[in-house]
mmCIF file of C-alpha atoms in Angstrom:
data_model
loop_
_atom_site.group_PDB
_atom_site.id
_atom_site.type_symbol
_atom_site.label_atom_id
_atom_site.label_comp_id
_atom_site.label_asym_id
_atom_site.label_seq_id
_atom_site.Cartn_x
_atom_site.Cartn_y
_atom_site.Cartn_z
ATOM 1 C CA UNK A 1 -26.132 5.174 -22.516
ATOM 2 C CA UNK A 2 -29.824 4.084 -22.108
ATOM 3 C CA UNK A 3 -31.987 5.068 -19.452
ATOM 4 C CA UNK A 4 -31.879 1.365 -17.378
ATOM 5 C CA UNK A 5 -28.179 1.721 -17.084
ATOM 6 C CA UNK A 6 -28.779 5.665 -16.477
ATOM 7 C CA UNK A 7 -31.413 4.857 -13.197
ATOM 8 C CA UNK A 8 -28.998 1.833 -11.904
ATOM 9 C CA UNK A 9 -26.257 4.052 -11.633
ATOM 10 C CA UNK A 10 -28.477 7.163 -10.111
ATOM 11 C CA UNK A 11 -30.203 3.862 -7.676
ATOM 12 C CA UNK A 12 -26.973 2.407 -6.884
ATOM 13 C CA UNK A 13 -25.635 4.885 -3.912
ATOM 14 C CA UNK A 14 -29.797 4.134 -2.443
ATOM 15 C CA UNK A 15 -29.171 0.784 -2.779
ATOM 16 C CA UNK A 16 -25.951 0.851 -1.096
ATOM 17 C CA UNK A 17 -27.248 3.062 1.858
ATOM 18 C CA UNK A 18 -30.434 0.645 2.755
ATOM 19 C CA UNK A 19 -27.664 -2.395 2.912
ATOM 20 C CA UNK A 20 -25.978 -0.491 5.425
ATOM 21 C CA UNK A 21 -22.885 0.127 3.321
ATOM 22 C CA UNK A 22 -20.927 2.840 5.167
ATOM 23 C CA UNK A 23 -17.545 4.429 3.769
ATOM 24 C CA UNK A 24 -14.397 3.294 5.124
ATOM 25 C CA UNK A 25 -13.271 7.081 6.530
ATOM 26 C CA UNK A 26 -17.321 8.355 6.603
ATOM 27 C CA UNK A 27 -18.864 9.468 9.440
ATOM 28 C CA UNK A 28 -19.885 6.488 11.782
ATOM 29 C CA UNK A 29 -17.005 4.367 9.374
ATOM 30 C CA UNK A 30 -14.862 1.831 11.427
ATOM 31 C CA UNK A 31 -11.781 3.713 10.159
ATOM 32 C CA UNK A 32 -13.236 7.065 10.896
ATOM 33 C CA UNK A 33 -10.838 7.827 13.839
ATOM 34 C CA UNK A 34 -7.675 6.040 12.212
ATOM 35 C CA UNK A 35 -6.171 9.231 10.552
ATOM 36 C CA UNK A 36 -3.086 10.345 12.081
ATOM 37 C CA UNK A 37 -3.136 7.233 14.653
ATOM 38 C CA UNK A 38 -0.502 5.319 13.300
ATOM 39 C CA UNK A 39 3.373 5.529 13.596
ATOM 40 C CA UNK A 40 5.374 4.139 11.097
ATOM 41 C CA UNK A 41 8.732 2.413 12.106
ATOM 42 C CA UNK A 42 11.426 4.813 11.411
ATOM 43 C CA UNK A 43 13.401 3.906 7.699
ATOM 44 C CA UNK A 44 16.694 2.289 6.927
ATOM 45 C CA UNK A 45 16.966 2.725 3.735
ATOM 46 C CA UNK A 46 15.274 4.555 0.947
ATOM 47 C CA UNK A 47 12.800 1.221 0.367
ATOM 48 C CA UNK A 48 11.525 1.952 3.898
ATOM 49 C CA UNK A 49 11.078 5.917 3.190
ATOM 50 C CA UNK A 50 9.469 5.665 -0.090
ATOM 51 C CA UNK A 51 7.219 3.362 1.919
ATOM 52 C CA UNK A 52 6.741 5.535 4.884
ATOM 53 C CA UNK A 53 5.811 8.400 3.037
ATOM 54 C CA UNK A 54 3.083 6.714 0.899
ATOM 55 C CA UNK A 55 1.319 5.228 4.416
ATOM 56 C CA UNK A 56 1.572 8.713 6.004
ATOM 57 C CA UNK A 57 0.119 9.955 2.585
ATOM 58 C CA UNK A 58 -2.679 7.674 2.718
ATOM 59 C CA UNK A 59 -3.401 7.608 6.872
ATOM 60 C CA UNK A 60 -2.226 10.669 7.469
ATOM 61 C CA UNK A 61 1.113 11.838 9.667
ATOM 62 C CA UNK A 62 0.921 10.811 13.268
ATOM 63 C CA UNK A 63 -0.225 13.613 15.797
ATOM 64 C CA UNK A 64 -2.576 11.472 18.306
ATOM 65 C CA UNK A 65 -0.375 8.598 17.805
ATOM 66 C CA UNK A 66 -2.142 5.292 19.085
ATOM 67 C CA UNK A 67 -0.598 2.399 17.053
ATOM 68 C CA UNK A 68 2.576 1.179 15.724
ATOM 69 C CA UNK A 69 3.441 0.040 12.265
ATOM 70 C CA UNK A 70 6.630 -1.996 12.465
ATOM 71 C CA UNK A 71 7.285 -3.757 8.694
ATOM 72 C CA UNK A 72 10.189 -5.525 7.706
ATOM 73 C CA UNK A 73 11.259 -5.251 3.454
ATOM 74 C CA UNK A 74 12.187 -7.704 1.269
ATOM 75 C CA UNK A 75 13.187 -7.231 -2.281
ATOM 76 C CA UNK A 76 14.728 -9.407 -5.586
ATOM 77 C CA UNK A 77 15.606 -8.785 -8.588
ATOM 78 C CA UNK A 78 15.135 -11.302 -11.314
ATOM 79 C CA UNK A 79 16.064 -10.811 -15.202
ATOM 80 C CA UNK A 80 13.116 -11.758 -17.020
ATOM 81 C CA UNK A 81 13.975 -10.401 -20.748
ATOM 82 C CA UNK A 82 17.278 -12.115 -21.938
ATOM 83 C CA UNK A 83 18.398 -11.751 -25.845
ATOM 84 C CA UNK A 84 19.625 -14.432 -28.064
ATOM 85 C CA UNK A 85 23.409 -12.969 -26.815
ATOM 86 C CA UNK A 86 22.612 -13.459 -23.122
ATOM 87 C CA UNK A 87 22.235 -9.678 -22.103
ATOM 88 C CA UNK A 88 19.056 -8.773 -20.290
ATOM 89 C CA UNK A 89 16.295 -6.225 -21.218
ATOM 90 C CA UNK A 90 13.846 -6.275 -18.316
ATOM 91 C CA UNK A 91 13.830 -6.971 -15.003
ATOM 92 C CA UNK A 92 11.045 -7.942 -12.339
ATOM 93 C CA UNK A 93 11.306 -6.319 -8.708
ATOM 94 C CA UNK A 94 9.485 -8.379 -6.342
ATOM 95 C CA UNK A 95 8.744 -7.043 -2.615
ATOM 96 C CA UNK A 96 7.383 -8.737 0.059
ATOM 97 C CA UNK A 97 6.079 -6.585 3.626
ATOM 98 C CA UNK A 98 5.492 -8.474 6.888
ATOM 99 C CA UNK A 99 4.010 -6.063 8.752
ATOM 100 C CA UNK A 100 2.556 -5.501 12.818
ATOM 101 C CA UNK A 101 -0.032 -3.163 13.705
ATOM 102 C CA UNK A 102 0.378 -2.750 17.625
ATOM 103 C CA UNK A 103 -1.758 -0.753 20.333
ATOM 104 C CA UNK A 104 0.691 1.497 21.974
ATOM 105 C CA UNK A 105 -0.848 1.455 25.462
ATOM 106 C CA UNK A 106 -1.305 -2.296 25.913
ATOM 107 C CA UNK A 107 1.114 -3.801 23.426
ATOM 108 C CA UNK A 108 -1.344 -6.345 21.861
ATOM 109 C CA UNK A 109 -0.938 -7.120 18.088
ATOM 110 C CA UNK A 110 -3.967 -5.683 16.539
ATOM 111 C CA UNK A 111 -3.501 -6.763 12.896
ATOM 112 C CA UNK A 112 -1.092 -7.958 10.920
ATOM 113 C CA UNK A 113 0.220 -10.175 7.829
ATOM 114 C CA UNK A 114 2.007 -10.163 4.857
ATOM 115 C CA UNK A 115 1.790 -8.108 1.513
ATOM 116 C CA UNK A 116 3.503 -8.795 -1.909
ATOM 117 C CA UNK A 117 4.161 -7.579 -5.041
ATOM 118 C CA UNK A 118 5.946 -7.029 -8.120
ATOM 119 C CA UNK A 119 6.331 -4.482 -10.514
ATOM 120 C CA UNK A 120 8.977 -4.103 -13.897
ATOM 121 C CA UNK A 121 11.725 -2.284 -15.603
ATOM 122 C CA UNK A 122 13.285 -2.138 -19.022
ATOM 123 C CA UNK A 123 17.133 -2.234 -18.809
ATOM 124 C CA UNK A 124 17.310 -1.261 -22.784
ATOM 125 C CA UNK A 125 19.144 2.364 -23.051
ATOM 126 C CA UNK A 126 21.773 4.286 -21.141
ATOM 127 C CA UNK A 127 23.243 2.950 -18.049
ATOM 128 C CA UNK A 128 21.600 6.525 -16.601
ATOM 129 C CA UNK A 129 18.587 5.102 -18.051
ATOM 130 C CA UNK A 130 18.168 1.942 -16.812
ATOM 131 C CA UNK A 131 19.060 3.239 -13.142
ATOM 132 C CA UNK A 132 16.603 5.752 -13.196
ATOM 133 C CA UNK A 133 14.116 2.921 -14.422
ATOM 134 C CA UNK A 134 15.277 0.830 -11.621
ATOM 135 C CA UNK A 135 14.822 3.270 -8.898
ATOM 136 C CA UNK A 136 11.519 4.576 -10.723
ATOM 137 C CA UNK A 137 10.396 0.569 -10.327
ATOM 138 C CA UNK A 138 11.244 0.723 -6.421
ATOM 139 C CA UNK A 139 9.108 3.432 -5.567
ATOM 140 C CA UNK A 140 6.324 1.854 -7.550
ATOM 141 C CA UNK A 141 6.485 -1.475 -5.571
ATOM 142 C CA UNK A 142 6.866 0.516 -2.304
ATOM 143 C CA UNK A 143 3.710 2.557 -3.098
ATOM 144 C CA UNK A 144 1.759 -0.702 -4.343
ATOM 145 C CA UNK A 145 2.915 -2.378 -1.020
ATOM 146 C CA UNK A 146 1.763 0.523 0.663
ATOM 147 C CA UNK A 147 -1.525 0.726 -0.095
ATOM 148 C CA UNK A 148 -2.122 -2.994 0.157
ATOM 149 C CA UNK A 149 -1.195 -2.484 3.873
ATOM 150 C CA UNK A 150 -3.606 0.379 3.796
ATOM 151 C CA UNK A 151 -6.151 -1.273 2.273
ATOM 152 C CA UNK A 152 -6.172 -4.306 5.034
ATOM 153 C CA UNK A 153 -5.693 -1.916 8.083
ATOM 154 C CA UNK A 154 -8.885 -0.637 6.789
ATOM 155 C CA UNK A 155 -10.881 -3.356 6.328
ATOM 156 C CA UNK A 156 -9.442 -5.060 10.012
ATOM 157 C CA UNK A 157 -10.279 -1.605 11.979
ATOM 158 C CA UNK A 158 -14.255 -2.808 12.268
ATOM 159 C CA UNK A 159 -12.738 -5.636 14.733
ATOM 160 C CA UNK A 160 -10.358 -2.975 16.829
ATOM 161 C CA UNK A 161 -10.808 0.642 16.061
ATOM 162 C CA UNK A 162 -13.331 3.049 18.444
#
């Protein structure tokens, strides 16, 4: 490594700090407060908890509960890998979130929108195989999903959060 790209990266945190650059969850943050403020909807179906617990892994479980998370899940399954003999080998999981961020005292929608993603599984193997690979593929979209919710209730709680 040579010494210029050695002093950028020891200059870059100074640089950051005199643009006012501020972390997310730092002290004086806009999302500084937001741990343990949110209550996610309650889960219907394993989807929902795989969901639930990656939010409350990421913003923490709700003890001074001020907001509510309400989502609603939608997934398909496509076969994307099909052999000459019309059998698929892989599958695409695509999930789609809308998703409500409300304050709990007045009721006003604070944020809001909708998240999507995909993620994959190979169907070659066992039938035990390709289940587990299927269910391994849900949890992976749910925790993708997840943190893209995360990631905009973040960068939204400069407008709303005290």
């Amino acid at each position: 490594m040579s010494s210029y790209n050695r002093r950028s990266l020891l200059l870059l945190p100074l640089a950051l700090a005199a643009c006012g650059f501020t972390p997310a969850f730092g002290p004086g943050g806009p999302a500084e407060g937001l741990t343990g403020t949110i209550r996610v909807a309650d889960p219907t179906d394993k989807n929902g908890f795989n969901l639930i617990e990656r939010l409350e892994e990421r913003l923490g479980r709700p003890q001074a509960v001020r907001y509510d998370l309400s989502y609603s899940i939608r997934t398909e399954t496509q076969g994307v890998g099909i052999t000459p003999d019309n059998a698929i080998t892989r599958y695409n999981l695509t999930g789609t979130i809308d998703w409500t961020l409300t304050d709990r005292t007045s009721g006003a929608r604070v944020t809001g929108g909708t998240v999507t993603s995909f993620t994959s599984w190979s169907a070659t193997g066992s039938t035990v195989a390709g289940l587990a690979a299927e269910e391994d593929a849900a949890l992976r979209l749910m925790r993708l999903l997840a943190d893209q919710i995360v990631t905009r209730v973040i960068a939204s709680s400069a407008n709303w959060a005290q």
